[in-house]
Amino acid sequence: MAVATPVMRHLLESTTHKASVVLCWRFRDQVMCLHQEQGDAPHPVSSYGQGVAMPFFRGASSKAILAHLDDRSLKRIYLENEMLIREGEGPQNWKQFKAALRGIQRDGFAITVAEVAEGRVGIAAPILMNKRVVAGVSMVFESGQVDAVGQAGFPQQVVAAAERISLALSEDPGTISRG
């Protein structure tokens, strides 16, 4: 997504923390990394390799995307994946699943700790095109930076970046290039 690269770089440059910025696209009932920007080494290595499909129920990017799906789509996804969703400490029923995602939707961002990779914190916000969720942008930090990340206002910065990308996509949908 050509329009996202400068926004992602700006987001990465806004921090002195070790971070990576990842752009994930919704692909069927998974998310796929389209692009990644990484800070100066050493930076946290993301499990989201470009072109690799990742689970739809773990990680900040996935949850930011899921939270902005309509109820009908969300219910279908839940019913088709109920056992997978209920694994571990995940929601144990439809009501809990929907409530958790609607909380993320209300907040405008998702924060997860060690859901995709041990020792990593993800903060993600949805990217919308014509009011429909198509992707998510996330910052990935080392888990030791959790308190500093929250206090530094990174959730709001990630939301602002997602909004800039969303606006650009809505104004010129031709700017999308996958890969």
Phi, psi and omega in degrees: 000097186304323183294335185279332188304309180295326178293318179295318179296318179298318179299316180296321180288347181282357184232149171263355177285155174288121185208163170229153176239130186236136175250120181242137181256142174287126180229104187054235179253044176215175170241149181229132178288125176262324185203151180219136173244134182237142178285184178300143178293148355279135177239158180293129179280129180270148176281350182275090176279147182302129179083000181266126177284134182241161181300148182273356187240004180230140176098153185296317181299313180301313183292325177295323178289309180305318184297341183252013173277154178289160184303321182296313179296317181297318179296318178299313180299318179298310183297324180285342186229023188306314182295319179296317180296323184281354180299147176063227183262017180292173177304141185261358177200172182302317183298315179294318179301309181296317181297318179298317182288325178290331174295319177295317179300316180298316180289330180091000180203163176237142173235129177229151179237121174056033178274328180256319180220137179301137176081013182238144175242133177243139174235123184224153175225153183281150171252125183249144173233116183054045176070012177243135181289130179236339186199181175214148175243137182221152171254137180243127181238164170286144186297336178293350182260008187306309182297316180296322181297312180295319181289333182278358177079024181297325177304317181293325179292322178293318177300314180298319178297315179299321179294321178295317179295317179300315180298314180298320179293320180292326180284327182213083181300342179291353181280357181281129172220115182275114174105000000 
